[in-house]
Amino acid sequence: MDKDLLKEQLIEYGMELGFGLIRVTTSETLDMWKCQVKIRREEDPDSAYLWNNITYDPKEIMPVGKSIVVAVWPHIPYKANFPNGIGRFSAYYKEYPRGRQAAGKLGQFLEQAGYQVVVHPNLPAKEIAYRAGIGYFGKNALIHTQEHGSWISLHYILTDAPLTPDESMDRISDCGDCNLCMKACPTGAIEKEGQVTPSKCIRHYMLSSDFVPVDIREKMGNRMLGCDICQMVCPFNKKSMLEARLPSTKEMELFNIEQILKEWSTGLKNRMNNMGQLIGNNYARAQKVLSMAVILAGNSKDQSYMPYLIALLEHPHPPIRGHSAWAIGKIRAEGFKDVLRKALAQEKDVQVREEIFRA
């Protein structure tokens, strides 16, 4: 089949699947990432492990690869004002699995045409998108498109199909003097134009199974999964922000803080199954979700959470015990010091003891 006709049919099918934009780039080495990964590892050693599995040479994944198809899955963001008692989550995590499934179908289209494909190979998605002409980098390091801003997820397919590549963007960024995202970041994670320090980013710690630094906990507010602050203030996202809405009541109830704290003794299995169908099973892990719910309870300073937090001082996972002590210290209900002294007398884990003592 003629390569331009194949590309035309691929784009037409992709649009039917729900993609908002599809572009193609070559399978040449991704030199920008090759340079950036060295800088990132040196400047933020705590997050260096994040880049271990990402390669800058597509040929290492598919030696006969010729093209990389990049598909944009747009979504409408959620409003910031979630109801009290509900952990905020970003629309991205609901939409990404849908985009990933559509990318699989797009890959099958190429396979049926007789070509090899690797859907979502371990390549730097944003550089691929930039090189394919999808959009510019924002100062928050996210790719934004003219039509959808940065309210998108990126999906890509490495293939041996000889598709005609599109032109890259004419410059790295079109942000000019605007630095609203840098000013709005609550932890100062956006330190340079286009350079986000993961170890300072709220999102980096969300749904972590480890201890979350105290200064990060306090900046999380009621955010359980996703931050979005830097996107909400971005002028390129103004149009989509006018269309922002809240999730359905049924979806929000899955993130009900009190119910999550209350159900931990049963393993949260049913809730995690339902949550997994919404945001993906990688995120819907009982221990991680519970840990986040504890932090959000502490930030709320709502005394009604105290009975659950006291019970969680006996949870088998040390970070949950430590976060619970911190949350109790934040809420400061009557008799909280006696509760913590009792927990301290029984606690053997060094880091949890430090949390209790500080609380």
CSV table of C-alpha atoms in Angstrom, one decimal:
chain,number,residue,atom,x,y,z
A,1,MET,CA,0.0,0.0,0.0
A,2,ASP,CA,1.2,3.5,-0.8
A,3,LYS,CA,2.7,5.0,2.4
A,4,ASP,CA,0.7,8.3,2.2
A,5,LEU,CA,-2.5,6.4,1.6
A,6,LEU,CA,-1.7,4.1,4.6
A,7,LYS,CA,-1.1,7.2,6.8
A,8,GLU,CA,-4.3,8.8,5.6
A,9,GLN,CA,-6.3,5.7,6.5
A,10,LEU,CA,-4.5,5.4,9.8
A,11,ILE,CA,-5.4,9.0,10.8
A,12,GLU,CA,-9.0,8.5,9.7
A,13,TYR,CA,-9.3,5.4,11.8
A,14,GLY,CA,-7.6,7.1,14.7
A,15,MET,CA,-10.1,9.9,14.7
A,16,GLU,CA,-12.9,7.4,14.7
A,17,LEU,CA,-11.4,5.9,17.8
A,18,GLY,CA,-11.5,9.2,19.5
A,19,PHE,CA,-8.0,10.7,19.1
A,20,GLY,CA,-7.9,14.4,18.6
A,21,LEU,CA,-4.6,14.6,16.6
A,22,ILE,CA,-2.3,12.1,15.0
A,23,ARG,CA,1.2,12.8,13.7
A,24,VAL,CA,4.2,10.8,12.6
A,25,THR,CA,8.0,11.1,13.2
A,26,THR,CA,11.0,9.0,12.2
A,27,SER,CA,12.6,6.3,14.4
A,28,GLU,CA,15.9,8.3,14.6
A,29,THR,CA,17.7,8.6,17.9
A,30,LEU,CA,16.0,11.0,20.4
A,31,ASP,CA,19.0,13.3,21.0
A,32,MET,CA,17.1,15.7,23.3
A,33,TRP,CA,16.4,13.0,25.8
A,34,LYS,CA,19.9,11.6,25.5
A,35,CYS,CA,21.2,15.0,26.7
A,36,GLN,CA,18.4,15.7,29.2
A,37,VAL,CA,18.5,12.4,31.1
A,38,LYS,CA,22.1,13.0,32.1
A,39,ILE,CA,21.3,16.5,33.4
A,40,ARG,CA,18.2,15.2,35.3
A,41,ARG,CA,20.2,12.5,37.0
A,42,GLU,CA,22.8,14.9,38.1
A,43,GLU,CA,20.4,17.6,39.3
A,44,ASP,CA,17.9,15.3,41.1
A,45,PRO,CA,19.7,12.1,42.2
A,46,ASP,CA,16.6,11.1,44.3
A,47,SER,CA,14.5,10.6,41.2
A,48,ALA,CA,17.3,9.2,38.9
A,49,TYR,CA,15.7,5.7,39.0
A,50,LEU,CA,12.7,7.1,37.1
A,51,TRP,CA,14.7,7.2,33.9
A,52,ASN,CA,16.3,3.7,34.1
A,53,ASN,CA,13.9,2.0,31.7
A,54,ILE,CA,13.6,4.7,29.1
A,55,THR,CA,15.8,4.5,26.0
A,56,TYR,CA,16.6,7.2,23.5
A,57,ASP,CA,17.2,4.9,20.6
A,58,PRO,CA,14.1,3.3,19.0
A,59,LYS,CA,16.4,0.9,17.1
A,60,GLU,CA,17.2,-0.8,20.4
A,61,ILE,CA,13.5,-1.8,20.6
A,62,MET,CA,12.8,-2.4,17.0
A,63,PRO,CA,15.9,-2.6,14.7
A,64,VAL,CA,13.8,-2.4,11.6
A,65,GLY,CA,11.6,0.4,12.9
A,66,LYS,CA,11.0,3.3,10.5
A,67,SER,CA,8.3,5.4,12.0
A,68,ILE,CA,6.7,6.4,15.3
A,69,VAL,CA,3.0,7.3,15.2
A,70,VAL,CA,1.9,9.8,17.9
A,71,ALA,CA,-1.7,10.0,18.9
A,72,VAL,CA,-3.3,12.6,21.2
A,73,TRP,CA,-6.2,11.6,23.5
A,74,PRO,CA,-7.9,14.8,24.7
A,75,HIS,CA,-10.0,15.1,27.8
A,76,ILE,CA,-12.0,17.7,29.7
A,77,PRO,CA,-10.5,18.6,33.0
A,78,TYR,CA,-12.2,18.4,36.4
A,79,LYS,CA,-13.0,21.4,38.5
A,80,ALA,CA,-10.9,22.1,41.5
A,81,ASN,CA,-13.7,22.4,44.0
A,82,PHE,CA,-14.4,18.7,44.9
A,83,PRO,CA,-16.9,18.3,47.7
A,84,ASN,CA,-15.6,18.1,51.3
A,85,GLY,CA,-14.5,14.6,52.3
A,86,ILE,CA,-13.7,13.5,48.7
A,87,GLY,CA,-10.1,13.1,47.6
A,88,ARG,CA,-9.5,15.0,44.4
A,89,PHE,CA,-8.3,13.0,41.3
A,90,SER,CA,-7.4,14.2,37.9
A,91,ALA,CA,-9.5,13.4,34.8
A,92,TYR,CA,-6.2,12.3,33.2
A,93,TYR,CA,-6.2,9.0,35.1
A,94,LYS,CA,-9.7,8.1,33.9
A,95,GLU,CA,-9.0,9.0,30.3
A,96,TYR,CA,-5.5,7.6,29.9
A,97,PRO,CA,-6.6,3.9,30.0
A,98,ARG,CA,-9.2,4.7,27.3
A,99,GLY,CA,-6.5,6.3,25.2
A,100,ARG,CA,-4.2,3.3,25.7
A,101,GLN,CA,-6.9,0.9,24.7
A,102,ALA,CA,-7.5,2.9,21.5
A,103,ALA,CA,-3.8,3.0,20.8
A,104,GLY,CA,-3.8,-0.8,20.9
A,105,LYS,CA,-6.5,-0.8,18.2
A,106,LEU,CA,-4.5,1.6,16.1
A,107,GLY,CA,-1.6,-0.7,16.4
A,108,GLN,CA,-3.8,-3.6,15.2
A,109,PHE,CA,-4.7,-1.6,12.2
A,110,LEU,CA,-1.0,-1.5,11.2
A,111,GLU,CA,-0.5,-5.2,11.9
A,112,GLN,CA,-3.4,-6.1,9.7
A,113,ALA,CA,-1.7,-4.0,7.0
A,114,GLY,CA,1.3,-6.3,7.4
A,115,TYR,CA,3.6,-4.3,9.6
A,116,GLN,CA,5.3,-4.8,12.9
A,117,VAL,CA,4.3,-2.6,15.9
A,118,VAL,CA,5.3,-2.0,19.4
A,119,VAL,CA,2.6,0.0,21.3
A,120,HIS,CA,3.9,2.3,24.0
A,121,PRO,CA,7.6,1.4,23.8
A,122,ASN,CA,9.8,2.7,26.6
A,123,LEU,CA,10.7,5.9,24.8
A,124,PRO,CA,10.4,9.6,25.9
A,125,ALA,CA,6.8,10.4,24.9
A,126,LYS,CA,7.1,14.2,25.1
A,127,GLU,CA,10.2,14.4,22.8
A,128,ILE,CA,8.5,12.1,20.3
A,129,ALA,CA,5.4,14.3,20.4
A,130,TYR,CA,7.5,17.5,20.0
A,131,ARG,CA,9.4,16.0,17.1
A,132,ALA,CA,6.2,14.8,15.4
A,133,GLY,CA,4.8,18.4,15.5
A,134,ILE,CA,2.1,17.7,18.1
A,135,GLY,CA,2.9,20.7,20.2
A,136,TYR,CA,5.3,22.9,22.1
A,137,PHE,CA,6.8,22.3,25.6
A,138,GLY,CA,5.4,24.4,28.3
A,139,LYS,CA,7.6,25.7,31.1
A,140,ASN,CA,5.9,23.0,33.2
A,141,ALA,CA,7.6,20.4,30.9
A,142,LEU,CA,4.2,19.3,29.5
A,143,ILE,CA,3.4,19.3,25.8
A,144,HIS,CA,0.4,21.5,24.9
A,145,THR,CA,-1.5,21.5,21.6
A,146,GLN,CA,-3.2,24.4,19.9
A,147,GLU,CA,-6.6,22.8,20.2
A,148,HIS,CA,-6.6,21.0,23.5
A,149,GLY,CA,-3.9,22.7,25.5
A,150,SER,CA,-2.1,20.2,27.8
A,151,TRP,CA,-5.3,18.3,28.8
A,152,ILE,CA,-4.2,15.3,26.8
A,153,SER,CA,-2.5,12.0,27.1
A,154,LEU,CA,0.1,10.9,24.6
A,155,HIS,CA,0.1,7.5,23.0
A,156,TYR,CA,2.6,6.2,20.5
A,157,ILE,CA,3.4,3.3,18.3
A,158,LEU,CA,6.8,2.2,16.9
A,159,THR,CA,6.5,0.5,13.6
A,160,ASP,CA,8.4,-0.6,10.5
A,161,ALA,CA,5.7,1.0,8.3
A,162,PRO,CA,7.4,3.6,6.0
A,163,LEU,CA,5.0,6.5,6.9
A,164,THR,CA,5.8,10.1,5.7
A,165,PRO,CA,7.0,12.0,8.8
A,166,ASP,CA,5.5,15.4,9.8
A,167,GLU,CA,7.5,18.5,10.5
A,168,SER,CA,8.8,19.1,14.0
A,169,MET,CA,7.8,22.3,15.9
A,170,ASP,CA,9.8,25.3,14.9
A,171,ARG,CA,11.0,26.0,18.5
A,172,ILE,CA,11.0,24.3,21.9
A,173,SER,CA,8.4,26.6,23.6
A,174,ASP,CA,5.9,29.3,22.8
A,175,CYS,CA,5.5,30.4,26.4
A,176,GLY,CA,7.4,33.7,26.0
A,177,ASP,CA,7.7,35.6,29.3
A,178,CYS,CA,4.8,33.8,30.9
A,179,ASN,CA,5.7,32.0,34.1
A,180,LEU,CA,2.3,31.5,35.8
A,181,CYS,CA,2.9,27.8,36.2
A,182,MET,CA,6.3,28.4,37.9
A,183,LYS,CA,4.7,30.8,40.3
A,184,ALA,CA,1.6,28.6,41.0
A,185,CYS,CA,3.5,25.4,41.8
A,186,PRO,CA,3.0,24.9,45.6
A,187,THR,CA,6.4,23.2,46.1
A,188,GLY,CA,8.6,25.1,43.7
A,189,ALA,CA,9.2,22.0,41.7
A,190,ILE,CA,9.3,24.0,38.4
A,191,GLU,CA,12.7,25.5,39.0
A,192,LYS,CA,13.8,26.2,35.4
A,193,GLU,CA,12.0,26.7,32.2
A,194,GLY,CA,10.9,23.2,31.2
A,195,GLN,CA,12.8,21.6,34.1
A,196,VAL,CA,10.6,19.9,36.8
A,197,THR,CA,12.3,18.4,39.8
A,198,PRO,CA,10.4,15.1,40.5
A,199,SER,CA,11.5,14.9,44.1
A,200,LYS,CA,9.8,18.3,44.8
A,201,CYS,CA,6.6,17.5,42.8
A,202,ILE,CA,3.4,16.6,44.6
A,203,ARG,CA,2.4,14.1,41.9
A,204,HIS,CA,5.7,12.2,42.4
A,205,TYR,CA,4.6,11.1,45.9
A,206,MET,CA,0.9,10.5,45.3
A,207,LEU,CA,-0.1,6.8,45.8
A,208,SER,CA,3.4,6.1,47.1
A,209,SER,CA,3.9,3.1,49.4
A,210,ASP,CA,6.7,4.9,51.3
A,211,PHE,CA,6.9,7.8,53.8
A,212,VAL,CA,5.9,11.1,52.1
A,213,PRO,CA,8.1,14.1,53.2
A,214,VAL,CA,6.2,16.3,55.7
A,215,ASP,CA,6.4,19.5,53.5
A,216,ILE,CA,4.9,17.6,50.6
A,217,ARG,CA,2.1,16.1,52.7
A,218,GLU,CA,1.0,19.6,53.8
A,219,LYS,CA,0.9,20.9,50.2
A,220,MET,CA,-1.3,18.0,49.0
A,221,GLY,CA,-4.4,19.5,50.4
A,222,ASN,CA,-7.3,17.2,49.3
A,223,ARG,CA,-5.5,15.9,46.2
A,224,MET,CA,-5.3,12.1,46.1
A,225,LEU,CA,-4.2,11.4,42.6
A,226,GLY,CA,-2.9,14.2,40.3
A,227,CYS,CA,-2.2,17.8,40.9
A,228,ASP,CA,-3.1,19.9,37.8
A,229,ILE,CA,-2.2,23.3,39.4
A,230,CYS,CA,0.3,24.2,36.7
A,231,GLN,CA,-2.2,23.3,34.0
A,232,MET,CA,-5.1,25.1,35.6
A,233,VAL,CA,-3.3,28.5,35.5
A,234,CYS,CA,-1.8,28.0,31.9
A,235,PRO,CA,-3.3,30.4,29.3
A,236,PHE,CA,-3.2,27.6,26.7
A,237,ASN,CA,-5.7,25.7,28.9
A,238,LYS,CA,-8.2,28.6,29.4
A,239,LYS,CA,-10.6,27.2,26.8
A,240,SER,CA,-10.8,23.8,28.3
A,241,MET,CA,-11.0,25.2,31.9
A,242,LEU,CA,-14.3,26.9,30.9
A,243,GLU,CA,-15.7,23.4,30.1
A,244,ALA,CA,-14.4,21.9,33.4
A,245,ARG,CA,-16.8,19.8,35.4
A,246,LEU,CA,-16.9,17.4,38.3
A,247,PRO,CA,-16.9,13.6,38.0
A,248,SER,CA,-20.1,11.8,38.6
A,249,THR,CA,-21.3,11.3,42.2
A,250,LYS,CA,-20.7,7.6,41.9
A,251,GLU,CA,-17.1,8.1,40.8
A,252,MET,CA,-16.3,10.6,43.5
A,253,GLU,CA,-17.7,8.3,46.2
A,254,LEU,CA,-14.9,5.8,45.4
A,255,PHE,CA,-12.5,8.5,46.8
A,256,ASN,CA,-14.6,9.1,50.0
A,257,ILE,CA,-11.9,9.6,52.6
A,258,GLU,CA,-14.0,8.5,55.6
A,259,GLN,CA,-15.1,5.3,53.8
A,260,ILE,CA,-11.6,4.4,52.8
A,261,LEU,CA,-10.3,4.9,56.4
A,262,LYS,CA,-13.3,2.9,57.7
A,263,GLU,CA,-12.9,-0.1,55.3
A,264,TRP,CA,-9.2,-0.7,55.7
A,265,SER,CA,-9.6,-3.7,58.0
A,266,THR,CA,-11.5,-5.5,55.2
A,267,GLY,CA,-8.7,-4.9,52.7
A,268,LEU,CA,-10.7,-2.5,50.6
A,269,LYS,CA,-11.0,-5.2,47.9
A,270,ASN,CA,-14.4,-4.1,46.4
A,271,ARG,CA,-13.5,-0.5,46.5
A,272,MET,CA,-10.2,-1.1,44.7
A,273,ASN,CA,-11.8,-3.3,42.1
A,274,ASN,CA,-14.2,-0.5,41.3
A,275,MET,CA,-11.5,2.2,41.5
A,276,GLY,CA,-9.3,0.1,39.2
A,277,GLN,CA,-12.0,0.1,36.5
A,278,LEU,CA,-12.0,3.9,36.7
A,279,ILE,CA,-8.3,4.9,36.9
A,280,GLY,CA,-6.5,1.6,36.2
A,281,ASN,CA,-5.3,-1.2,38.5
A,282,ASN,CA,-1.8,0.2,38.8
A,283,TYR,CA,-3.1,3.1,40.8
A,284,ALA,CA,-5.9,1.3,42.7
A,285,ARG,CA,-3.8,-0.4,45.3
A,286,ALA,CA,-5.3,-0.6,48.8
A,287,GLN,CA,-2.2,0.3,50.8
A,288,LYS,CA,-1.3,3.3,48.6
A,289,VAL,CA,-4.8,4.6,48.5
A,290,LEU,CA,-5.2,4.3,52.3
A,291,SER,CA,-1.9,6.1,52.9
A,292,MET,CA,-3.2,9.0,50.8
A,293,ALA,CA,-6.5,9.1,52.5
A,294,VAL,CA,-4.7,9.4,55.9
A,295,ILE,CA,-2.7,12.4,54.6
A,296,LEU,CA,-5.8,14.1,53.3
A,297,ALA,CA,-7.6,13.5,56.6
A,298,GLY,CA,-4.8,15.2,58.4
A,299,ASN,CA,-4.9,18.2,56.0
A,300,SER,CA,-8.6,18.6,56.5
A,301,LYS,CA,-8.2,18.9,60.3
A,302,ASP,CA,-11.7,17.3,60.6
A,303,GLN,CA,-12.0,15.7,64.1
A,304,SER,CA,-14.5,13.1,62.8
A,305,TYR,CA,-11.6,11.2,61.3
A,306,MET,CA,-9.9,10.7,64.7
A,307,PRO,CA,-11.3,7.2,65.6
A,308,TYR,CA,-10.2,5.8,62.3
A,309,LEU,CA,-6.7,7.4,62.5
A,310,ILE,CA,-6.3,6.1,66.0
A,311,ALA,CA,-7.1,2.6,64.8
A,312,LEU,CA,-4.6,3.0,62.0
A,313,LEU,CA,-1.8,3.5,64.5
A,314,GLU,CA,-1.8,-0.3,64.6
A,315,HIS,CA,-1.7,-0.9,60.8
A,316,PRO,CA,1.0,-3.4,59.8
A,317,HIS,CA,2.5,-1.0,57.2
A,318,PRO,CA,4.9,1.5,58.9
A,319,PRO,CA,4.3,4.5,56.6
A,320,ILE,CA,0.5,4.3,57.3
A,321,ARG,CA,1.2,4.3,61.0
A,322,GLY,CA,3.6,7.2,60.6
A,323,HIS,CA,1.2,9.2,58.4
A,324,SER,CA,-1.7,8.5,60.9
A,325,ALA,CA,0.4,9.9,63.8
A,326,TRP,CA,1.2,13.0,61.7
A,327,ALA,CA,-2.5,13.4,60.8
A,328,ILE,CA,-3.6,13.1,64.5
A,329,GLY,CA,-1.0,15.8,65.3
A,330,LYS,CA,-2.5,18.0,62.6
A,331,ILE,CA,-6.1,17.6,63.8
A,332,ARG,CA,-5.1,18.0,67.5
A,333,ALA,CA,-8.4,16.8,68.9
A,334,GLU,CA,-8.8,16.6,72.7
A,335,GLY,CA,-6.6,13.9,74.2
A,336,PHE,CA,-4.5,13.5,71.1
A,337,LYS,CA,-1.2,13.6,73.0
A,338,ASP,CA,-2.2,10.8,75.3
A,339,VAL,CA,-3.1,8.7,72.2
A,340,LEU,CA,0.3,9.4,70.7
A,341,ARG,CA,2.2,8.7,73.9
A,342,LYS,CA,0.5,5.3,74.1
A,343,ALA,CA,1.4,4.5,70.5
A,344,LEU,CA,5.0,5.6,71.1
A,345,ALA,CA,5.3,3.2,74.0
A,346,GLN,CA,4.3,0.3,71.7
A,347,GLU,CA,6.1,1.3,68.5
A,348,LYS,CA,9.4,-0.3,67.5
A,349,ASP,CA,9.9,1.1,64.0
A,350,VAL,CA,12.5,3.9,64.2
A,351,GLN,CA,10.9,6.1,61.5
A,352,VAL,CA,7.4,5.7,62.8
A,353,ARG,CA,8.7,6.6,66.3
A,354,GLU,CA,10.1,9.8,64.8
A,355,GLU,CA,6.8,10.6,63.3
A,356,ILE,CA,4.9,10.0,66.5
A,357,PHE,CA,7.4,12.1,68.6
A,358,ARG,CA,7.2,15.0,66.1
A,359,ALA,CA,3.4,14.8,66.1
